[in-house]
PDB file of C-alpha atoms in Angstrom:
ATOM      1  CA  MET A  30       8.519 -32.353-116.933  1.00 72.00           C
ATOM      2  CA  ALA A  31      10.461 -29.093-117.024  1.00 78.00           C
ATOM      3  CA  LYS A  32      13.587 -28.995-114.856  1.00 83.00           C
ATOM      4  CA  SER A  33      12.201 -26.223-112.634  1.00 81.00           C
ATOM      5  CA  ASP A  34       9.044 -28.255-111.990  1.00 83.00           C
ATOM      6  CA  ARG A  35      11.129 -31.353-111.330  1.00 87.00           C
ATOM      7  CA  LEU A  36      13.318 -29.533-108.786  1.00 88.00           C
ATOM      8  CA  PHE A  37      10.227 -28.218-107.024  1.00 84.00           C
ATOM      9  CA  ARG A  38       8.805 -31.757-106.913  1.00 88.00           C
ATOM     10  CA  LEU A  39      12.135 -33.106-105.639  1.00 89.00           C
ATOM     11  CA  MET A  40      12.147 -30.610-102.768  1.00 85.00           C
ATOM     12  CA  HIS A  41       8.602 -31.628-101.883  1.00 82.00           C
ATOM     13  CA  LEU A  42       9.569 -35.306-101.839  1.00 87.00           C
ATOM     14  CA  MET A  43      12.560 -34.659 -99.600  1.00 85.00           C
ATOM     15  CA  ARG A  44      10.339 -32.773 -97.156  1.00 80.00           C
ATOM     16  CA  SER A  45       7.696 -35.503 -97.182  1.00 77.00           C
ATOM     17  CA  LEU A  46       9.494 -38.864 -97.297  1.00 83.00           C
ATOM     18  CA  ARG A  47      11.153 -40.438 -94.272  1.00 81.00           C
ATOM     19  CA  PRO A  48      14.885 -39.642 -94.353  1.00 82.00           C
ATOM     20  CA  PRO A  49      17.325 -40.770 -95.459  1.00 87.00           C
ATOM     21  CA  VAL A  50      15.691 -41.112 -98.889  1.00 89.00           C
ATOM     22  CA  THR A  51      17.563 -43.219-101.423  1.00 91.00           C
ATOM     23  CA  ALA A  52      18.365 -41.931-104.898  1.00 90.00           C
ATOM     24  CA  GLY A  53      16.479 -44.897-106.341  1.00 91.00           C
ATOM     25  CA  ASP A  54      13.266 -44.001-104.498  1.00 91.00           C
ATOM     26  CA  LEU A  55      13.517 -40.350-105.510  1.00 92.00           C
ATOM     27  CA  ALA A  56      14.255 -41.229-109.137  1.00 92.00           C
ATOM     28  CA  ARG A  57      11.253 -43.584-109.292  1.00 92.00           C
ATOM     29  CA  GLU A  58       8.941 -40.928-107.826  1.00 91.00           C
ATOM     30  CA  LEU A  59      10.146 -38.381-110.369  1.00 92.00           C
ATOM     31  CA  GLY A  60      10.268 -40.784-113.300  1.00 92.00           C
ATOM     32  CA  VAL A  61      13.904 -39.985-114.133  1.00 93.00           C
ATOM     33  CA  SER A  62      17.183 -41.856-114.148  1.00 93.00           C
ATOM     34  CA  GLN A  63      19.427 -41.879-111.096  1.00 91.00           C
ATOM     35  CA  ARG A  64      22.029 -39.949-113.075  1.00 91.00           C
ATOM     36  CA  THR A  65      19.498 -37.163-113.619  1.00 93.00           C
ATOM     37  CA  LEU A  66      18.560 -37.356-109.957  1.00 92.00           C
ATOM     38  CA  TYR A  67      22.189 -36.848-108.903  1.00 92.00           C
ATOM     39  CA  ARG A  68      22.409 -33.781-111.142  1.00 92.00           C
ATOM     40  CA  ASP A  69      19.217 -32.393-109.628  1.00 92.00           C
ATOM     41  CA  ILE A  70      20.547 -32.930-106.093  1.00 92.00           C
ATOM     42  CA  GLY A  71      23.635 -30.997-107.130  1.00 91.00           C
ATOM     43  CA  ALA A  72      21.494 -28.184-108.534  1.00 90.00           C
ATOM     44  CA  LEU A  73      19.523 -27.887-105.318  1.00 88.00           C
ATOM     45  CA  ARG A  74      22.722 -27.805-103.272  1.00 88.00           C
ATOM     46  CA  ALA A  75      24.126 -25.094-105.532  1.00 87.00           C
ATOM     47  CA  SER A  76      20.937 -23.088-104.979  1.00 82.00           C
ATOM     48  CA  GLY A  77      21.363 -23.165-101.213  1.00 81.00           C
ATOM     49  CA  ALA A  78      19.548 -26.268 -99.992  1.00 82.00           C
ATOM     50  CA  ARG A  79      21.507 -28.152 -97.356  1.00 85.00           C
ATOM     51  CA  ILE A  80      21.195 -31.803 -98.338  1.00 88.00           C
ATOM     52  CA  GLU A  81      23.296 -34.322 -96.453  1.00 89.00           C
ATOM     53  CA  GLY A  82      24.160 -37.787 -97.724  1.00 85.00           C
ATOM     54  CA  GLU A  83      25.489 -39.327-100.881  1.00 77.00           C
ATOM     55  CA  ALA A  84      24.853 -42.049-103.423  1.00 77.00           C
ATOM     56  CA  GLY A  85      24.409 -45.425-101.738  1.00 78.00           C
ATOM     57  CA  PHE A  86      23.482 -43.973 -98.340  1.00 81.00           C
ATOM     58  CA  GLY A  87      20.448 -41.810 -99.018  1.00 88.00           C
ATOM     59  CA  TYR A  88      19.755 -38.110 -98.642  1.00 90.00           C
ATOM     60  CA  THR A  89      18.368 -35.908 -95.856  1.00 88.00           C
ATOM     61  CA  LEU A  90      17.165 -32.331 -96.267  1.00 84.00           C
ATOM     62  CA  THR A  91      18.527 -30.532 -93.196  1.00 78.00           C
ATOM     63  CA  GLU A  92      18.018 -26.900 -94.227  1.00 65.00           C
ATOM     64  CA  ASP A  93      15.322 -25.798 -96.656  1.00 62.00           C
ATOM     65  CA  TYR A  94      16.048 -22.547 -98.450  1.00 59.00           C
ATOM     66  CA  ALA A  95      12.849 -22.678-100.477  1.00 56.00           C
ATOM     67  CA  LEU A  96      10.145 -22.790 -97.812  1.00 55.00           C
ATOM     68  CA  PRO A  97       9.588 -19.293 -96.381  1.00 56.00           C
ATOM     69  CA  PRO A  98       6.336 -18.789 -94.420  1.00 52.00           C
ATOM     70  CA  GLN A  99       5.031 -16.680 -97.324  1.00 58.00           C
ATOM     71  CA  SER A 100       4.657 -19.877 -99.346  1.00 70.00           C
ATOM     72  CA  LEU A 101       1.809 -21.125 -97.150  1.00 80.00           C
ATOM     73  CA  SER A 102      -1.475 -21.455 -99.016  1.00 86.00           C
ATOM     74  CA  GLN A 103      -4.761 -20.369 -97.442  1.00 90.00           C
ATOM     75  CA  ILE A 104      -5.836 -23.951 -96.692  1.00 93.00           C
ATOM     76  CA  GLU A 105      -2.408 -24.631 -95.142  1.00 89.00           C
ATOM     77  CA  ILE A 106      -2.897 -21.556 -92.941  1.00 92.00           C
ATOM     78  CA  GLU A 107      -6.302 -22.907 -91.892  1.00 94.00           C
ATOM     79  CA  ALA A 108      -4.715 -26.259 -90.979  1.00 94.00           C
ATOM     80  CA  LEU A 109      -1.937 -24.517 -89.061  1.00 93.00           C
ATOM     81  CA  VAL A 110      -4.298 -22.324 -87.030  1.00 94.00           C
ATOM     82  CA  LEU A 111      -6.662 -25.209 -86.301  1.00 94.00           C
ATOM     83  CA  GLY A 112      -3.857 -27.540 -85.259  1.00 94.00           C
ATOM     84  CA  LEU A 113      -2.163 -25.027 -82.971  1.00 94.00           C
ATOM     85  CA  SER A 114      -5.515 -24.056 -81.460  1.00 94.00           C
ATOM     86  CA  GLU A 115      -6.121 -27.702 -80.605  1.00 93.00           C
ATOM     87  CA  VAL A 116      -2.683 -27.938 -78.994  1.00 93.00           C
ATOM     88  CA  ARG A 117      -3.405 -24.818 -76.933  1.00 92.00           C
ATOM     89  CA  LEU A 118      -6.520 -26.491 -75.527  1.00 89.00           C
ATOM     90  CA  ARG A 119      -5.239 -30.044 -75.127  1.00 89.00           C
ATOM     91  CA  GLY A 120      -1.615 -29.485 -74.225  1.00 91.00           C
ATOM     92  CA  ASP A 121      -0.119 -29.099 -70.770  1.00 92.00           C
ATOM     93  CA  PRO A 122       0.840 -25.511 -69.814  1.00 91.00           C
ATOM     94  CA  ALA A 123       4.285 -25.666 -71.450  1.00 93.00           C
ATOM     95  CA  LEU A 124       2.960 -27.139 -74.688  1.00 93.00           C
ATOM     96  CA  SER A 125       0.011 -24.748 -74.746  1.00 93.00           C
ATOM     97  CA  GLU A 126       2.304 -21.749 -74.338  1.00 93.00           C
ATOM     98  CA  ALA A 127       4.609 -23.094 -77.049  1.00 94.00           C
ATOM     99  CA  ALA A 128       1.665 -23.333 -79.486  1.00 93.00           C
ATOM    100  CA  ARG A 129       0.662 -19.753 -78.702  1.00 91.00           C
ATOM    101  CA  ASN A 130       4.216 -18.496 -79.221  1.00 91.00           C
ATOM    102  CA  ALA A 131       4.684 -20.490 -82.429  1.00 89.00           C
ATOM    103  CA  LEU A 132       1.550 -19.011 -83.984  1.00 89.00           C
ATOM    104  CA  ALA A 133       2.632 -15.496 -82.975  1.00 87.00           C
ATOM    105  CA  LYS A 134       6.077 -15.982 -84.557  1.00 83.00           C
ATOM    106  CA  ILE A 135       4.626 -17.387 -87.771  1.00 83.00           C
ATOM    107  CA  THR A 136       2.042 -14.594 -87.969  1.00 84.00           C
ATOM    108  CA  ALA A 137       4.715 -11.928 -87.510  1.00 75.00           C
ATOM    109  CA  SER A 138       6.771 -13.345 -90.393  1.00 76.00           C
ATOM    110  CA  LEU A 139       3.902 -13.264 -92.896  1.00 78.00           C
ATOM    111  CA  PRO A 140       2.949 -10.479 -95.292  1.00 79.00           C
ATOM    112  CA  GLU A 141      -0.181  -8.467 -94.518  1.00 81.00           C
ATOM    113  CA  GLU A 142      -2.489 -10.581 -96.693  1.00 85.00           C
ATOM    114  CA  LYS A 143      -1.417 -13.819 -95.017  1.00 85.00           C
ATOM    115  CA  ARG A 144      -1.684 -12.279 -91.533  1.00 84.00           C
ATOM    116  CA  ALA A 145      -5.261 -11.326 -92.315  1.00 89.00           C
ATOM    117  CA  GLN A 146      -6.000 -14.946 -93.273  1.00 90.00           C
ATOM    118  CA  ILE A 147      -4.726 -16.105 -89.876  1.00 90.00           C
ATOM    119  CA  GLU A 148      -6.738 -13.469 -88.010  1.00 87.00           C
ATOM    120  CA  HIS A 149      -9.915 -14.396 -89.892  1.00 89.00           C
ATOM    121  CA  SER A 150      -9.428 -18.154 -90.197  1.00 91.00           C
ATOM    122  CA  VAL A 151     -12.589 -20.216 -90.556  1.00 92.00           C
ATOM    123  CA  GLY A 152     -11.806 -23.056 -88.151  1.00 88.00           C
ATOM    124  CA  LEU A 153     -12.406 -22.572 -84.430  1.00 86.00           C
ATOM    125  CA  VAL A 154     -11.751 -25.020 -81.595  1.00 88.00           C
ATOM    126  CA  HIS A 155     -13.930 -25.241 -78.505  1.00 84.00           C
ATOM    127  CA  ARG A 156     -14.265 -27.847 -75.766  1.00 81.00           C
ATOM    128  CA  TYR A 157     -17.223 -27.947 -73.382  1.00 82.00           C
ATOM    129  CA  LEU A 158     -15.436 -30.186 -70.917  1.00 79.00           C
ATOM    130  CA  PRO A 159     -12.362 -28.847 -69.092  1.00 79.00           C
ATOM    131  CA  GLN A 160      -9.000 -30.320 -70.031  1.00 78.00           C
ATOM    132  CA  LYS A 161      -7.949 -33.155 -67.729  1.00 83.00           C
ATOM    133  CA  GLN A 162      -5.082 -32.256 -65.422  1.00 84.00           C
ATOM    134  CA  TYR A 163      -2.230 -34.706 -64.844  1.00 88.00           C
ATOM    135  CA  GLU A 164       0.058 -35.104 -61.855  1.00 88.00           C
ATOM    136  CA  ALA A 165       2.848 -36.512 -64.002  1.00 92.00           C
ATOM    137  CA  ASP A 166       5.295 -33.951 -65.371  1.00 93.00           C
ATOM    138  CA  LEU A 167       4.748 -34.063 -69.134  1.00 95.00           C
ATOM    139  CA  SER A 168       7.707 -31.742 -69.685  1.00 95.00           C
ATOM    140  CA  LEU A 169       9.950 -34.346 -68.042  1.00 96.00           C
ATOM    141  CA  ILE A 170       8.527 -37.084 -70.268  1.00 97.00           C
ATOM    142  CA  ARG A 171       9.156 -35.002 -73.381  1.00 96.00           C
ATOM    143  CA  GLN A 172      12.713 -34.216 -72.279  1.00 96.00           C
ATOM    144  CA  ALA A 173      13.372 -37.905 -71.651  1.00 97.00           C
ATOM    145  CA  CYS A 174      12.074 -38.776 -75.136  1.00 96.00           C
ATOM    146  CA  TRP A 175      14.150 -36.047 -76.780  1.00 95.00           C
ATOM    147  CA  GLN A 176      17.298 -36.983 -74.864  1.00 96.00           C
ATOM    148  CA  GLU A 177      16.588 -40.739 -75.033  1.00 97.00           C
ATOM    149  CA  ARG A 178      17.062 -41.174 -71.308  1.00 97.00           C
ATOM    150  CA  ALA A 179      15.366 -43.618 -68.970  1.00 97.00           C
ATOM    151  CA  LEU A 180      12.698 -42.671 -66.453  1.00 97.00           C
ATOM    152  CA  ARG A 181      11.877 -44.246 -63.094  1.00 97.00           C
ATOM    153  CA  LEU A 182       8.143 -44.764 -62.972  1.00 94.00           C
ATOM    154  CA  GLY A 183       5.689 -45.481 -60.173  1.00 95.00           C
ATOM    155  CA  TYR A 184       2.479 -46.817 -61.686  1.00 95.00           C
ATOM    156  CA  ARG A 185      -0.962 -48.019 -60.577  1.00 93.00           C
ATOM    157  CA  ASP A 186      -2.781 -50.344 -62.982  1.00 88.00           C
ATOM    158  CA  ARG A 187      -6.544 -50.729 -63.367  1.00 86.00           C
ATOM    159  CA  GLN A 188      -6.592 -53.444 -60.715  1.00 89.00           C
ATOM    160  CA  GLY A 189      -5.014 -51.055 -58.226  1.00 91.00           C
ATOM    161  CA  ARG A 190      -1.628 -52.793 -58.175  1.00 92.00           C
ATOM    162  CA  GLU A 191       1.340 -50.476 -57.760  1.00 94.00           C
ATOM    163  CA  THR A 192       4.751 -51.151 -59.270  1.00 93.00           C
ATOM    164  CA  LEU A 193       8.075 -49.369 -59.613  1.00 94.00           C
ATOM    165  CA  ARG A 194       9.998 -49.784 -62.822  1.00 93.00           C
ATOM    166  CA  GLU A 195      12.463 -48.143 -65.196  1.00 96.00           C
ATOM    167  CA  ILE A 196      11.245 -47.364 -68.685  1.00 97.00           C
ATOM    168  CA  TRP A 197      12.600 -46.048 -71.953  1.00 97.00           C
ATOM    169  CA  PRO A 198       9.932 -43.503 -73.043  1.00 97.00           C
ATOM    170  CA  LEU A 199       9.125 -43.524 -76.745  1.00 97.00           C
ATOM    171  CA  ALA A 200       6.082 -41.292 -77.404  1.00 96.00           C
ATOM    172  CA  ILE A 201       3.060 -39.590 -75.863  1.00 95.00           C
ATOM    173  CA  VAL A 202      -0.194 -40.502 -77.613  1.00 93.00           C
ATOM    174  CA  TYR A 203      -3.110 -38.064 -77.364  1.00 91.00           C
ATOM    175  CA  LEU A 204      -6.235 -40.224 -77.340  1.00 89.00           C
ATOM    176  CA  ASP A 205      -9.785 -38.853 -77.242  1.00 84.00           C
ATOM    177  CA  LYS A 206      -9.991 -38.621 -73.451  1.00 83.00           C
ATOM    178  CA  GLU A 207      -6.627 -39.821 -72.181  1.00 89.00           C
ATOM    179  CA  LEU A 208      -2.916 -39.478 -72.661  1.00 93.00           C
ATOM    180  CA  MET A 209      -0.930 -42.652 -73.127  1.00 94.00           C
ATOM    181  CA  LEU A 210       2.809 -43.157 -72.839  1.00 96.00           C
ATOM    182  CA  LEU A 211       4.400 -45.707 -75.145  1.00 96.00           C
ATOM    183  CA  ALA A 212       7.586 -47.104 -73.649  1.00 96.00           C
ATOM    184  CA  HIS A 213       9.923 -50.046 -73.317  1.00 96.00           C
ATOM    185  CA  CYS A 214       9.711 -51.434 -69.804  1.00 95.00           C
ATOM    186  CA  ARG A 215      13.110 -52.544 -68.515  1.00 92.00           C
ATOM    187  CA  LEU A 216      11.478 -54.608 -65.752  1.00 87.00           C
ATOM    188  CA  ARG A 217       9.551 -56.755 -68.260  1.00 88.00           C
ATOM    189  CA  ASP A 218      11.980 -56.245 -71.156  1.00 92.00           C
ATOM    190  CA  ALA A 219       9.018 -55.559 -73.421  1.00 94.00           C
ATOM    191  CA  PHE A 220       7.012 -52.737 -74.929  1.00 95.00           C
ATOM    192  CA  ARG A 221       4.257 -51.393 -72.694  1.00 93.00           C
ATOM    193  CA  GLN A 222       1.553 -48.693 -72.675  1.00 93.00           C
ATOM    194  CA  PHE A 223       0.950 -46.543 -69.608  1.00 95.00           C
ATOM    195  CA  LEU A 224      -1.970 -44.239 -68.867  1.00 94.00           C
ATOM    196  CA  VAL A 225      -0.401 -40.920 -67.923  1.00 95.00           C
ATOM    197  CA  GLY A 226      -3.187 -40.353 -65.390  1.00 93.00           C
ATOM    198  CA  SER A 227      -2.142 -43.534 -63.535  1.00 94.00           C
ATOM    199  CA  ILE A 228       1.508 -42.509 -63.100  1.00 96.00           C
ATOM    200  CA  LEU A 229       2.202 -42.052 -59.386  1.00 95.00           C
ATOM    201  CA  SER A 230       5.792 -40.828 -59.503  1.00 95.00           C
ATOM    202  CA  LEU A 231       8.320 -39.897 -62.144  1.00 96.00           C
ATOM    203  CA  ASP A 232      12.050 -39.229 -62.034  1.00 96.00           C
ATOM    204  CA  TRP A 233      15.172 -39.582 -64.137  1.00 97.00           C
ATOM    205  CA  GLY A 234      16.548 -43.095 -64.549  1.00 95.00           C
ATOM    206  CA  GLN A 235      20.162 -44.170 -64.811  1.00 90.00           C
ATOM    207  CA  THR A 236      20.453 -45.373 -68.389  1.00 93.00           C
ATOM    208  CA  SER A 237      20.469 -43.903 -71.887  1.00 95.00           C
ATOM    209  CA  PHE A 238      19.050 -45.609 -74.957  1.00 96.00           C
ATOM    210  CA  ARG A 239      20.392 -43.190 -77.552  1.00 94.00           C
ATOM    211  CA  PRO A 240      20.083 -43.481 -80.536  1.00 92.00           C
ATOM    212  CA  ARG A 241      17.390 -46.171 -80.412  1.00 94.00           C
ATOM    213  CA  ARG A 242      14.130 -44.278 -79.763  1.00 95.00           C
ATOM    214  CA  VAL A 243      13.048 -43.825 -83.389  1.00 93.00           C
ATOM    215  CA  PRO A 244      13.636 -47.437 -84.530  1.00 93.00           C
ATOM    216  CA  MET A 245      12.149 -48.778 -81.280  1.00 95.00           C
ATOM    217  CA  LEU A 246       9.018 -46.674 -81.722  1.00 94.00           C
ATOM    218  CA  ARG A 247       8.741 -47.808 -85.334  1.00 92.00           C
ATOM    219  CA  ASP A 248       8.989 -51.449 -84.219  1.00 93.00           C
ATOM    220  CA  TYR A 249       6.396 -50.956 -81.472  1.00 94.00           C
ATOM    221  CA  LEU A 250       3.859 -49.345 -83.808  1.00 91.00           C
ATOM    222  CA  ALA A 251       4.385 -52.156 -86.291  1.00 91.00           C
ATOM    223  CA  GLU A 252       3.783 -54.663 -83.478  1.00 90.00           C
ATOM    224  CA  LEU A 253       0.532 -52.928 -82.517  1.00 88.00           C
ATOM    225  CA  ARG A 254      -0.715 -52.885 -86.082  1.00 86.00           C
ATOM    226  CA  SER A 255       0.157 -56.542 -86.511  1.00 85.00           C
ATOM    227  CA  ARG A 256      -1.495 -57.530 -83.243  1.00 79.00           C
ATOM    228  CA  HIS A 257      -4.730 -55.685 -83.921  1.00 69.00           C
ATOM    229  CA  GLU A 258      -4.579 -55.905 -87.708  1.00 42.00           C
ATOM    230  CA  ILE A 259      -5.577 -52.248 -87.594  1.00 41.00           C
ATOM    231  CA  SER A 260      -3.861 -48.911 -87.092  1.00 47.00           C
ATOM    232  CA  PRO A 261      -3.749 -47.876 -83.414  1.00 47.00           C
ATOM    233  CA  TYR A 262      -4.579 -44.335 -84.484  1.00 46.00           C
ATOM    234  CA  CYS A 263      -7.931 -44.961 -86.136  1.00 44.00           C
ATOM    235  CA  GLU A 264     -11.118 -44.966 -84.038  1.00 44.00           C
ATOM    236  CA  GLU A 265     -11.431 -48.756 -83.846  1.00 40.00           C
ATOM    237  CA  GLY A 266      -7.768 -49.126 -82.995  1.00 46.00           C
ATOM    238  CA  ARG A 267      -7.975 -46.595 -80.179  1.00 49.00           C
ATOM    239  CA  GLN A 268     -10.996 -48.376 -78.733  1.00 48.00           C
ATOM    240  CA  MET A 269      -9.281 -51.763 -78.869  1.00 45.00           C
ATOM    241  CA  MET A 270      -6.171 -50.344 -77.242  1.00 48.00           C
ATOM    242  CA  ALA A 271      -8.208 -48.663 -74.527  1.00 48.00           C
ATOM    243  CA  GLU A 272     -10.160 -51.838 -73.762  1.00 43.00           C
ATOM    244  CA  LYS A 273      -7.468 -54.474 -74.139  1.00 41.00           C
ATOM    245  CA  GLU A 274      -3.955 -53.042 -74.138  1.00 43.00           C
ATOM    246  CA  ILE A 275      -3.973 -49.744 -72.314  1.00 39.00           C
ATOM    247  CA  THR A 276      -2.981 -51.104 -68.908  1.00 38.00           C
ATOM    248  CA  ALA A 277       0.509 -52.424 -68.390  1.00 37.00           C
ATOM    249  CA  PRO A 278       0.453 -55.785 -66.649  1.00 36.00           C
ATOM    250  CA  PRO A 279       2.452 -56.045 -63.433  1.00 37.00           C
TER     251      PRO A 279
END
């Protein structure tokens, strides 16, 4: 493999693999020695890529000099337009507006040919049923996830029982017809799933769980897969979760 092709492949791997990526993993993917890999990392840094980390700790691409919007292929543009269109329809007002603004910014940065591909994209999104409205403030949930701060939650389960608890929010899952909040319940000291439509009240809690959200979410998803022996994001997994696990016990 020519060095230029190898460097291009290395950049793609660093964008795609979960950081930090070890030199050993990158070298195996590229089929080169670690010594060659270290030289290639140095070459990318010299070219302007901001790559943090070092041998023995792994590497993280924090600023990508080689990925201008003009590099998007036509099928990638189709995926981008389709995905943002779905967010505009399914998201709450803040998220919907963000999707609209993001597409406008990306479109403005593209050359004329690429802008035309966005304007005449093949994929369209339409929903016959109106989007469900939620009383819970989704912007607050997102902020709590980003900042890794606790939330105080009033919740009604499917049996009509109401509880107050403090949670560490981990992720919002967009199911076919519902939104689900994955969290760690401080009252039960265990992972729980909450239907966003069944949240009665929501406010800031007193504790922070920084920097634990990402590893906690990873552990919870692994627990779900192990429990169901199936991914919670495939159709069967969603159905099982909706029928058996969706409601947090009191």
